[in-house]
Amino acid sequence: AKEKGGNCYQFFTTDMNRQAHARLTLENELRKAIKTHQFEVFYQPQVSTWDNRLLGAEALVRWNHPQRGIISPVDFIPIAEETGLIKDIGDWVLDEACRTFSQWNQEFGLKLQISVNVSVRQLDDLFVFRVQELLKKHNMPASQLELEITESLLMDNPQENIRLLENINKLGVEFAMDDFGTGYSSLSYLKQFPVSKLKIDRAFINDITTDKDDEAIVQAIIAMAKTLKLKLVAEGVENHEQLSRLRDLECDSYQGYYFSKPLPQQVFYERHLLTAES
Ligand code: C2E
Ligand code: CA
Ligand code: CA
Ligand code: CA
């Protein structure tokens, strides 16, 4: 048994080394990716539950790796957060999204909401300043920009983060609480944070037609949002039954594969702006 334990240990460390090595490689590649502009922003439509009218879009970053192809944010955002590289990536995504949407403002004379994800690691006084500068640079109304935050931001140094969010909120930029219902669900914090929208996590939407508990949770979130005068969007709607259920529950907007996957900028433009003009 001892020998076996020894082997296990050996295997374990080798495995750890391999993991550490893979992580370091990824970190170096991420640094290079930032310098050589390997990122791309995809846009997923957010639409009205009632008539699929386009309300806005969420910006979702992709990494076009020269050898490995498109890498999902799930596979590199956590490391970008750990290493602090998320600051550079996040700044770039924000700039890119604002540039794109202000261009579309000019072209179509409509002001679609653009939602950008923000990690807790990005948030500091410099970020507040950056947001302000970017809005100026792109001549974009602050009300058009929405920033998506998660509950981890509430738990991690709440007083300081409330101060920073309020400073951004003063600019006219609003916040959406992402993945709502998962995590710590600190409802008391919700009141203290300048959040104006809840995004119902797709885990609940996924089972909304098959699991009574999930349906009840969604119903409760919707009721609470209405009481607190918060806007709502349901995430991860994949079929008509789910959409229909959300209509019954009077949830006004949604995003999900049922309407559209996240799309490259040009495809979003052709499919949802050029054709919607009439
Ligand atoms: P998220 O913010 O919760 O984004 C929603 C995710 O759900 C996206 O995954 C989207 O493609 C996916 N999704 C949308 N509709 C459906 C659906 O109907 N079914 C299913 N199964 N999935 C759906 P994606 O693009 O892979 O992004 C994953 C996560 O990576 C995001 O989750 C977000 O936490 C993070 N992320 C993406 N872009 C950025 C960014 O620019 N900055 C930061 N900080 N995080 C980002
Ligand atoms: Ca999000
Ligand atoms: Ca989400
Ligand atoms: Ca998520």
mmCIF file of C-alpha atoms and ligand atoms in Angstrom:
data_model
loop_
_atom_site.group_PDB
_atom_site.id
_atom_site.type_symbol
_atom_site.label_atom_id
_atom_site.label_comp_id
_atom_site.label_asym_id
_atom_site.label_seq_id
_atom_site.Cartn_x
_atom_site.Cartn_y
_atom_site.Cartn_z
ATOM 1 C CA ALA A 1 0.000 0.000 0.000
ATOM 2 C CA LYS A 2 2.925 2.233 0.823
ATOM 3 C CA GLU A 3 4.465 1.661 -2.566
ATOM 4 C CA LYS A 4 1.223 2.428 -4.228
ATOM 5 C CA GLY A 5 0.943 5.615 -2.188
ATOM 6 C CA GLY A 6 4.415 6.549 -3.350
ATOM 7 C CA ASN A 7 3.424 6.036 -6.944
ATOM 8 C CA CYS A 8 0.332 8.070 -6.464
ATOM 9 C CA TYR A 9 2.381 10.861 -5.059
ATOM 10 C CA GLN A 10 4.816 10.628 -7.939
ATOM 11 C CA PHE A 11 1.987 10.694 -10.414
ATOM 12 C CA PHE A 12 0.385 13.560 -8.571
ATOM 13 C CA THR A 13 3.463 15.786 -8.697
ATOM 14 C CA THR A 14 4.075 14.994 -12.357
ATOM 15 C CA ASP A 15 0.505 15.883 -13.033
ATOM 16 C CA MET A 16 0.883 19.084 -11.024
ATOM 17 C CA ASN A 17 3.992 19.984 -12.985
ATOM 18 C CA ARG A 18 2.200 19.380 -16.217
ATOM 19 C CA GLN A 19 -0.662 21.555 -15.084
ATOM 20 C CA ALA A 20 1.645 24.314 -13.893
ATOM 21 C CA HIS A 21 3.469 24.140 -17.204
ATOM 22 C CA ALA A 22 0.275 24.289 -19.238
ATOM 23 C CA ARG A 23 -0.844 27.245 -17.191
ATOM 24 C CA LEU A 24 2.430 29.076 -17.702
ATOM 25 C CA THR A 25 2.291 28.401 -21.435
ATOM 26 C CA LEU A 26 -1.254 29.745 -21.565
ATOM 27 C CA GLU A 27 -0.232 32.808 -19.583
ATOM 28 C CA ASN A 28 2.634 33.559 -21.972
ATOM 29 C CA GLU A 29 0.411 32.987 -24.966
ATOM 30 C CA LEU A 30 -2.190 35.312 -23.486
ATOM 31 C CA ARG A 31 0.426 38.071 -23.141
ATOM 32 C CA LYS A 32 1.357 37.586 -26.760
ATOM 33 C CA ALA A 33 -2.309 37.492 -27.792
ATOM 34 C CA ILE A 34 -2.853 40.906 -26.223
ATOM 35 C CA LYS A 35 0.143 42.380 -28.051
ATOM 36 C CA THR A 36 -0.773 40.876 -31.408
ATOM 37 C CA HIS A 37 -4.539 41.463 -31.246
ATOM 38 C CA GLN A 38 -5.752 37.873 -31.335
ATOM 39 C CA PHE A 39 -9.056 38.670 -29.642
ATOM 40 C CA GLU A 40 -12.411 39.168 -31.255
ATOM 41 C CA VAL A 41 -15.725 40.292 -29.820
ATOM 42 C CA PHE A 42 -18.873 38.332 -30.637
ATOM 43 C CA TYR A 43 -22.314 39.828 -30.029
ATOM 44 C CA GLN A 44 -25.379 37.964 -28.804
ATOM 45 C CA PRO A 45 -28.751 39.684 -29.312
ATOM 46 C CA GLN A 46 -31.020 40.476 -26.378
ATOM 47 C CA VAL A 47 -34.605 40.621 -27.555
ATOM 48 C CA SER A 48 -38.136 41.262 -26.390
ATOM 49 C CA THR A 49 -39.986 38.209 -25.123
ATOM 50 C CA TRP A 50 -43.153 39.477 -26.774
ATOM 51 C CA ASP A 51 -42.090 40.164 -30.338
ATOM 52 C CA ASN A 52 -38.358 39.339 -30.634
ATOM 53 C CA ARG A 53 -37.622 43.022 -31.176
ATOM 54 C CA LEU A 54 -33.883 43.680 -30.867
ATOM 55 C CA LEU A 55 -33.095 45.530 -27.626
ATOM 56 C CA GLY A 56 -29.336 45.210 -27.460
ATOM 57 C CA ALA A 57 -26.478 42.751 -27.311
ATOM 58 C CA GLU A 58 -23.954 41.220 -24.954
ATOM 59 C CA ALA A 59 -20.300 41.448 -25.931
ATOM 60 C CA LEU A 60 -18.527 38.088 -25.526
ATOM 61 C CA VAL A 61 -14.819 37.793 -26.142
ATOM 62 C CA ARG A 62 -13.205 35.033 -28.236
ATOM 63 C CA TRP A 63 -9.546 34.206 -28.654
ATOM 64 C CA ASN A 64 -8.437 33.390 -32.177
ATOM 65 C CA HIS A 65 -5.380 31.320 -31.356
ATOM 66 C CA PRO A 66 -3.036 30.978 -34.369
ATOM 67 C CA GLN A 67 -2.621 27.207 -33.825
ATOM 68 C CA ARG A 68 -5.521 26.130 -31.679
ATOM 69 C CA GLY A 69 -8.307 28.065 -33.380
ATOM 70 C CA ILE A 70 -11.092 29.756 -31.447
ATOM 71 C CA ILE A 71 -10.684 29.404 -27.670
ATOM 72 C CA SER A 72 -13.714 29.907 -25.431
ATOM 73 C CA PRO A 73 -13.550 32.551 -22.713
ATOM 74 C CA VAL A 74 -14.349 29.821 -20.180
ATOM 75 C CA ASP A 75 -10.864 28.452 -20.905
ATOM 76 C CA PHE A 76 -8.856 31.656 -20.567
ATOM 77 C CA ILE A 77 -10.795 34.276 -18.559
ATOM 78 C CA PRO A 78 -10.024 32.555 -15.210
ATOM 79 C CA ILE A 79 -6.268 32.666 -15.927
ATOM 80 C CA ALA A 80 -6.558 36.206 -17.241
ATOM 81 C CA GLU A 81 -8.228 37.092 -13.933
ATOM 82 C CA GLU A 82 -5.572 35.360 -11.815
ATOM 83 C CA THR A 83 -2.709 37.028 -13.647
ATOM 84 C CA GLY A 84 -4.286 40.457 -13.902
ATOM 85 C CA LEU A 85 -4.197 40.247 -17.710
ATOM 86 C CA ILE A 86 -7.978 40.651 -17.597
ATOM 87 C CA LYS A 87 -7.379 44.383 -17.219
ATOM 88 C CA ASP A 88 -5.847 44.671 -20.679
ATOM 89 C CA ILE A 89 -8.295 42.244 -22.260
ATOM 90 C CA GLY A 90 -11.262 43.929 -20.585
ATOM 91 C CA ASP A 91 -10.145 47.395 -21.655
ATOM 92 C CA TRP A 92 -9.800 46.161 -25.207
ATOM 93 C CA VAL A 93 -13.251 44.510 -25.245
ATOM 94 C CA LEU A 94 -14.863 47.648 -23.855
ATOM 95 C CA ASP A 95 -13.157 49.880 -26.398
ATOM 96 C CA GLU A 96 -14.046 47.557 -29.264
ATOM 97 C CA ALA A 97 -17.698 47.207 -28.208
ATOM 98 C CA CYS A 98 -18.137 50.966 -27.775
ATOM 99 C CA ARG A 99 -16.467 51.689 -31.115
ATOM 100 C CA THR A 100 -18.712 49.181 -32.885
ATOM 101 C CA PHE A 101 -21.961 50.362 -31.345
ATOM 102 C CA SER A 102 -21.233 54.063 -31.752
ATOM 103 C CA GLN A 103 -20.502 53.341 -35.409
ATOM 104 C CA TRP A 104 -23.896 51.652 -35.668
ATOM 105 C CA ASN A 105 -25.520 54.630 -33.900
ATOM 106 C CA GLN A 106 -24.246 56.805 -36.750
ATOM 107 C CA GLU A 107 -25.247 54.399 -39.455
ATOM 108 C CA PHE A 108 -28.704 53.437 -38.251
ATOM 109 C CA GLY A 109 -29.695 56.276 -35.944
ATOM 110 C CA LEU A 110 -30.734 53.798 -33.279
ATOM 111 C CA LYS A 111 -29.199 53.328 -29.882
ATOM 112 C CA LEU A 112 -28.986 49.648 -29.032
ATOM 113 C CA GLN A 113 -27.876 48.768 -25.534
ATOM 114 C CA ILE A 114 -24.444 47.164 -25.354
ATOM 115 C CA SER A 115 -23.643 44.990 -22.323
ATOM 116 C CA VAL A 116 -20.036 44.280 -21.441
ATOM 117 C CA ASN A 117 -18.799 41.804 -18.807
ATOM 118 C CA VAL A 118 -16.578 43.175 -16.070
ATOM 119 C CA SER A 119 -14.490 41.020 -13.709
ATOM 120 C CA VAL A 120 -13.914 42.037 -10.131
ATOM 121 C CA ARG A 121 -10.168 42.245 -10.876
ATOM 122 C CA GLN A 122 -10.772 45.031 -13.397
ATOM 123 C CA LEU A 123 -12.513 47.328 -10.978
ATOM 124 C CA ASP A 124 -10.469 50.239 -9.611
ATOM 125 C CA ASP A 125 -10.330 54.031 -9.889
ATOM 126 C CA LEU A 126 -8.412 53.813 -13.138
ATOM 127 C CA PHE A 127 -11.202 51.702 -14.626
ATOM 128 C CA VAL A 128 -13.779 54.345 -13.683
ATOM 129 C CA PHE A 129 -11.632 56.909 -15.470
ATOM 130 C CA ARG A 130 -11.255 54.607 -18.527
ATOM 131 C CA VAL A 131 -15.007 54.147 -18.863
ATOM 132 C CA GLN A 132 -15.474 57.902 -18.808
ATOM 133 C CA GLU A 133 -12.729 58.445 -21.392
ATOM 134 C CA LEU A 134 -14.078 55.731 -23.677
ATOM 135 C CA LEU A 135 -17.569 57.180 -23.708
ATOM 136 C CA LYS A 136 -16.079 60.544 -24.637
ATOM 137 C CA LYS A 137 -13.750 59.075 -27.240
ATOM 138 C CA HIS A 138 -16.581 57.252 -29.015
ATOM 139 C CA ASN A 139 -19.156 59.953 -28.390
ATOM 140 C CA MET A 140 -21.424 57.340 -26.886
ATOM 141 C CA PRO A 141 -24.238 58.169 -24.477
ATOM 142 C CA ALA A 142 -23.517 56.591 -21.093
ATOM 143 C CA SER A 143 -27.045 55.181 -20.921
ATOM 144 C CA GLN A 144 -26.268 52.975 -23.908
ATOM 145 C CA LEU A 145 -23.561 51.109 -22.037
ATOM 146 C CA GLU A 146 -24.380 48.468 -19.469
ATOM 147 C CA LEU A 147 -21.790 46.597 -17.423
ATOM 148 C CA GLU A 148 -22.429 43.024 -16.265
ATOM 149 C CA ILE A 149 -21.065 42.067 -12.881
ATOM 150 C CA THR A 150 -21.340 38.916 -10.801
ATOM 151 C CA GLU A 151 -22.093 38.395 -7.162
ATOM 152 C CA SER A 152 -18.451 37.654 -6.351
ATOM 153 C CA LEU A 153 -17.952 41.371 -6.731
ATOM 154 C CA LEU A 154 -20.410 41.968 -3.931
ATOM 155 C CA MET A 155 -18.635 39.618 -1.565
ATOM 156 C CA ASP A 156 -15.119 40.738 -2.333
ATOM 157 C CA ASN A 157 -14.454 44.039 -0.533
ATOM 158 C CA PRO A 158 -18.075 45.278 -0.788
ATOM 159 C CA GLN A 159 -17.577 48.799 0.599
ATOM 160 C CA GLU A 160 -14.823 49.656 -1.852
ATOM 161 C CA ASN A 161 -16.692 48.083 -4.751
ATOM 162 C CA ILE A 162 -19.904 49.923 -3.910
ATOM 163 C CA ARG A 163 -17.938 53.167 -4.052
ATOM 164 C CA LEU A 164 -16.437 52.301 -7.459
ATOM 165 C CA LEU A 165 -19.740 51.128 -8.928
ATOM 166 C CA GLU A 166 -21.442 54.280 -7.707
ATOM 167 C CA ASN A 167 -18.804 56.406 -9.383
ATOM 168 C CA ILE A 168 -19.426 54.604 -12.663
ATOM 169 C CA ASN A 169 -23.167 54.814 -12.111
ATOM 170 C CA LYS A 170 -22.861 58.589 -11.693
ATOM 171 C CA LEU A 171 -21.561 58.736 -15.254
ATOM 172 C CA GLY A 172 -24.913 57.303 -16.348
ATOM 173 C CA VAL A 173 -23.715 53.732 -16.953
ATOM 174 C CA GLU A 174 -26.000 51.027 -15.528
ATOM 175 C CA PHE A 175 -25.193 47.627 -14.036
ATOM 176 C CA ALA A 176 -26.713 44.211 -14.608
ATOM 177 C CA MET A 177 -26.272 41.422 -12.090
ATOM 178 C CA ASP A 178 -25.077 38.425 -14.115
ATOM 179 C CA ASP A 179 -25.872 34.756 -13.341
ATOM 180 C CA PHE A 180 -28.484 35.875 -10.848
ATOM 181 C CA GLY A 181 -29.734 33.184 -8.482
ATOM 182 C CA THR A 182 -26.451 31.280 -8.325
ATOM 183 C CA GLY A 183 -23.622 32.142 -5.962
ATOM 184 C CA TYR A 184 -24.339 33.697 -2.626
ATOM 185 C CA SER A 185 -27.567 35.424 -3.590
ATOM 186 C CA SER A 186 -26.925 38.157 -1.088
ATOM 187 C CA LEU A 187 -30.232 39.893 -1.423
ATOM 188 C CA SER A 188 -29.317 42.468 1.207
ATOM 189 C CA TYR A 189 -26.265 43.502 -0.812
ATOM 190 C CA LEU A 190 -28.407 43.814 -3.902
ATOM 191 C CA LYS A 191 -30.167 46.765 -2.311
ATOM 192 C CA GLN A 192 -26.888 48.520 -1.588
ATOM 193 C CA PHE A 193 -25.431 48.110 -5.050
ATOM 194 C CA PRO A 194 -26.411 50.375 -7.934
ATOM 195 C CA VAL A 195 -27.797 47.485 -10.005
ATOM 196 C CA SER A 196 -30.680 48.132 -12.387
ATOM 197 C CA LYS A 197 -31.063 44.751 -14.084
ATOM 198 C CA LEU A 198 -31.033 41.073 -13.134
ATOM 199 C CA LYS A 199 -29.926 38.390 -15.571
ATOM 200 C CA ILE A 200 -31.614 35.152 -14.561
ATOM 201 C CA ASP A 201 -29.001 32.420 -14.758
ATOM 202 C CA ARG A 202 -29.452 29.937 -17.542
ATOM 203 C CA ALA A 203 -29.377 26.996 -15.122
ATOM 204 C CA PHE A 204 -32.917 27.963 -14.031
ATOM 205 C CA ILE A 205 -34.136 28.638 -17.563
ATOM 206 C CA ASN A 206 -32.767 25.299 -18.692
ATOM 207 C CA ASP A 207 -35.210 23.355 -16.505
ATOM 208 C CA ILE A 208 -38.009 25.889 -16.326
ATOM 209 C CA THR A 209 -40.429 23.663 -18.244
ATOM 210 C CA THR A 210 -39.502 20.406 -16.526
ATOM 211 C CA ASP A 211 -38.680 21.290 -12.930
ATOM 212 C CA LYS A 212 -41.332 22.909 -10.751
ATOM 213 C CA ASP A 213 -38.707 24.207 -8.319
ATOM 214 C CA ASP A 214 -36.800 26.011 -11.037
ATOM 215 C CA GLU A 215 -40.009 27.473 -12.352
ATOM 216 C CA ALA A 216 -40.866 28.697 -8.852
ATOM 217 C CA ILE A 217 -37.409 30.252 -8.466
ATOM 218 C CA VAL A 218 -37.732 32.089 -11.763
ATOM 219 C CA GLN A 219 -41.187 33.257 -10.755
ATOM 220 C CA ALA A 220 -39.833 34.532 -7.433
ATOM 221 C CA ILE A 221 -36.931 36.351 -9.113
ATOM 222 C CA ILE A 222 -39.353 38.022 -11.525
ATOM 223 C CA ALA A 223 -41.664 39.088 -8.694
ATOM 224 C CA MET A 224 -38.735 40.476 -6.724
ATOM 225 C CA ALA A 225 -37.350 42.354 -9.724
ATOM 226 C CA LYS A 226 -40.734 43.955 -10.296
ATOM 227 C CA THR A 227 -41.029 44.985 -6.647
ATOM 228 C CA LEU A 228 -37.522 46.461 -6.616
ATOM 229 C CA LYS A 229 -38.148 48.060 -10.052
ATOM 230 C CA LEU A 230 -35.287 46.184 -11.659
ATOM 231 C CA LYS A 231 -35.154 45.254 -15.321
ATOM 232 C CA LEU A 232 -34.879 41.567 -16.208
ATOM 233 C CA VAL A 233 -33.375 39.376 -18.845
ATOM 234 C CA ALA A 234 -33.544 35.588 -18.964
ATOM 235 C CA GLU A 235 -30.371 33.881 -20.158
ATOM 236 C CA GLY A 236 -29.945 30.672 -22.123
ATOM 237 C CA VAL A 237 -33.361 30.325 -23.754
ATOM 238 C CA GLU A 238 -32.990 27.413 -26.139
ATOM 239 C CA ASN A 239 -36.499 26.481 -27.230
ATOM 240 C CA HIS A 240 -39.995 27.767 -27.744
ATOM 241 C CA GLU A 241 -41.406 26.075 -24.641
ATOM 242 C CA GLN A 242 -38.993 28.001 -22.437
ATOM 243 C CA LEU A 243 -39.824 31.263 -24.178
ATOM 244 C CA SER A 244 -43.515 30.596 -23.849
ATOM 245 C CA ARG A 245 -43.134 29.898 -20.128
ATOM 246 C CA LEU A 246 -41.236 33.192 -19.708
ATOM 247 C CA ARG A 247 -44.098 34.985 -21.433
ATOM 248 C CA ASP A 248 -46.558 33.445 -18.979
ATOM 249 C CA LEU A 249 -44.362 34.712 -16.156
ATOM 250 C CA GLU A 250 -44.134 38.165 -17.803
ATOM 251 C CA CYS A 251 -40.392 38.321 -18.153
ATOM 252 C CA ASP A 252 -39.859 41.037 -20.760
ATOM 253 C CA SER A 253 -36.590 40.121 -22.407
ATOM 254 C CA TYR A 254 -34.316 37.201 -23.107
ATOM 255 C CA GLN A 255 -31.159 36.047 -24.776
ATOM 256 C CA GLY A 256 -30.295 32.558 -25.909
ATOM 257 C CA TYR A 257 -29.573 30.149 -28.725
ATOM 258 C CA TYR A 258 -33.284 29.962 -29.569
ATOM 259 C CA PHE A 259 -33.084 33.446 -31.017
ATOM 260 C CA SER A 260 -29.374 33.572 -31.810
ATOM 261 C CA LYS A 261 -25.945 32.389 -30.734
ATOM 262 C CA PRO A 262 -23.243 35.004 -30.176
ATOM 263 C CA LEU A 263 -22.195 36.216 -33.637
ATOM 264 C CA PRO A 264 -19.106 37.803 -35.169
ATOM 265 C CA GLN A 265 -19.566 41.558 -35.606
ATOM 266 C CA GLN A 266 -20.091 41.406 -39.351
ATOM 267 C CA VAL A 267 -22.670 38.608 -39.116
ATOM 268 C CA PHE A 268 -24.561 40.434 -36.354
ATOM 269 C CA TYR A 269 -24.576 43.530 -38.552
ATOM 270 C CA GLU A 270 -25.875 41.737 -41.631
ATOM 271 C CA ARG A 271 -28.411 39.574 -39.871
ATOM 272 C CA HIS A 272 -29.815 41.919 -37.236
ATOM 273 C CA LEU A 273 -29.191 45.473 -38.392
ATOM 274 C CA LEU A 274 -29.290 45.535 -42.181
ATOM 275 C CA THR A 275 -32.399 43.369 -42.373
ATOM 276 C CA ALA A 276 -34.185 45.072 -39.460
ATOM 277 C CA GLU A 277 -33.994 48.496 -41.077
ATOM 278 C CA SER A 278 -37.388 48.502 -42.725
HETATM 279 P P1 C2E B 1 -21.764 34.868 -19.230
HETATM 280 O O1 C2E B 1 -21.435 36.292 -19.005
HETATM 281 O O2 C2E B 1 -22.747 34.226 -18.334
HETATM 282 O O3 C2E B 1 -22.214 34.786 -20.757
HETATM 283 C C1 C2E B 1 -23.246 33.973 -21.236
HETATM 284 C C2 C2E B 1 -22.699 32.680 -21.813
HETATM 285 O O4 C2E B 1 -23.793 31.819 -22.137
HETATM 286 C C3 C2E B 1 -21.919 32.879 -23.117
HETATM 287 O O5 C2E B 1 -20.883 31.912 -23.152
HETATM 288 C C4 C2E B 1 -22.992 32.539 -24.163
HETATM 289 O O6 C2E B 1 -22.445 32.123 -25.389
HETATM 290 C C5 C2E B 1 -23.708 31.430 -23.478
HETATM 291 N N1 C2E B 1 -25.075 31.258 -23.980
HETATM 292 C C6 C2E B 1 -25.910 32.187 -24.460
HETATM 293 N N2 C2E B 1 -27.089 31.665 -24.816
HETATM 294 C C7 C2E B 1 -27.016 30.347 -24.533
HETATM 295 C C8 C2E B 1 -27.938 29.242 -24.671
HETATM 296 O O7 C2E B 1 -29.080 29.389 -25.128
HETATM 297 N N3 C2E B 1 -27.496 28.016 -24.262
HETATM 298 C C9 C2E B 1 -26.244 27.828 -23.769
HETATM 299 N N4 C2E B 1 -25.889 26.603 -23.419
HETATM 300 N N5 C2E B 1 -25.356 28.855 -23.625
HETATM 301 C C10 C2E B 1 -25.741 30.086 -23.995
HETATM 302 P P2 C2E B 1 -19.402 32.306 -23.597
HETATM 303 O O8 C2E B 1 -19.445 33.296 -24.722
HETATM 304 O O9 C2E B 1 -18.647 31.038 -23.808
HETATM 305 O O10 C2E B 1 -18.828 33.062 -22.337
HETATM 306 C C11 C2E B 1 -18.628 32.365 -21.138
HETATM 307 C C12 C2E B 1 -18.291 33.292 -20.009
HETATM 308 O O11 C2E B 1 -17.027 33.920 -20.207
HETATM 309 C C13 C2E B 1 -19.279 34.437 -19.836
HETATM 310 O O12 C2E B 1 -20.430 33.968 -19.174
HETATM 311 C C14 C2E B 1 -18.442 35.392 -19.014
HETATM 312 O O13 C2E B 1 -18.454 35.019 -17.660
HETATM 313 C C15 C2E B 1 -17.049 35.175 -19.582
HETATM 314 N N6 C2E B 1 -16.745 36.222 -20.572
HETATM 315 C C16 C2E B 1 -17.005 36.277 -21.883
HETATM 316 N N7 C2E B 1 -16.546 37.429 -22.424
HETATM 317 C C17 C2E B 1 -16.003 38.139 -21.409
HETATM 318 C C18 C2E B 1 -15.372 39.434 -21.315
HETATM 319 O O14 C2E B 1 -15.223 40.198 -22.288
HETATM 320 N N8 C2E B 1 -14.913 39.810 -20.078
HETATM 321 C C19 C2E B 1 -15.071 39.017 -18.976
HETATM 322 N N9 C2E B 1 -14.618 39.465 -17.802
HETATM 323 N N10 C2E B 1 -15.673 37.814 -19.036
HETATM 324 C C20 C2E B 1 -16.130 37.377 -20.233
HETATM 325 CA CA CA B 2 -22.565 38.106 -18.925
HETATM 326 CA CA CA B 3 -24.583 34.981 -17.370
HETATM 327 CA CA CA B 4 -21.873 32.525 -16.405
#
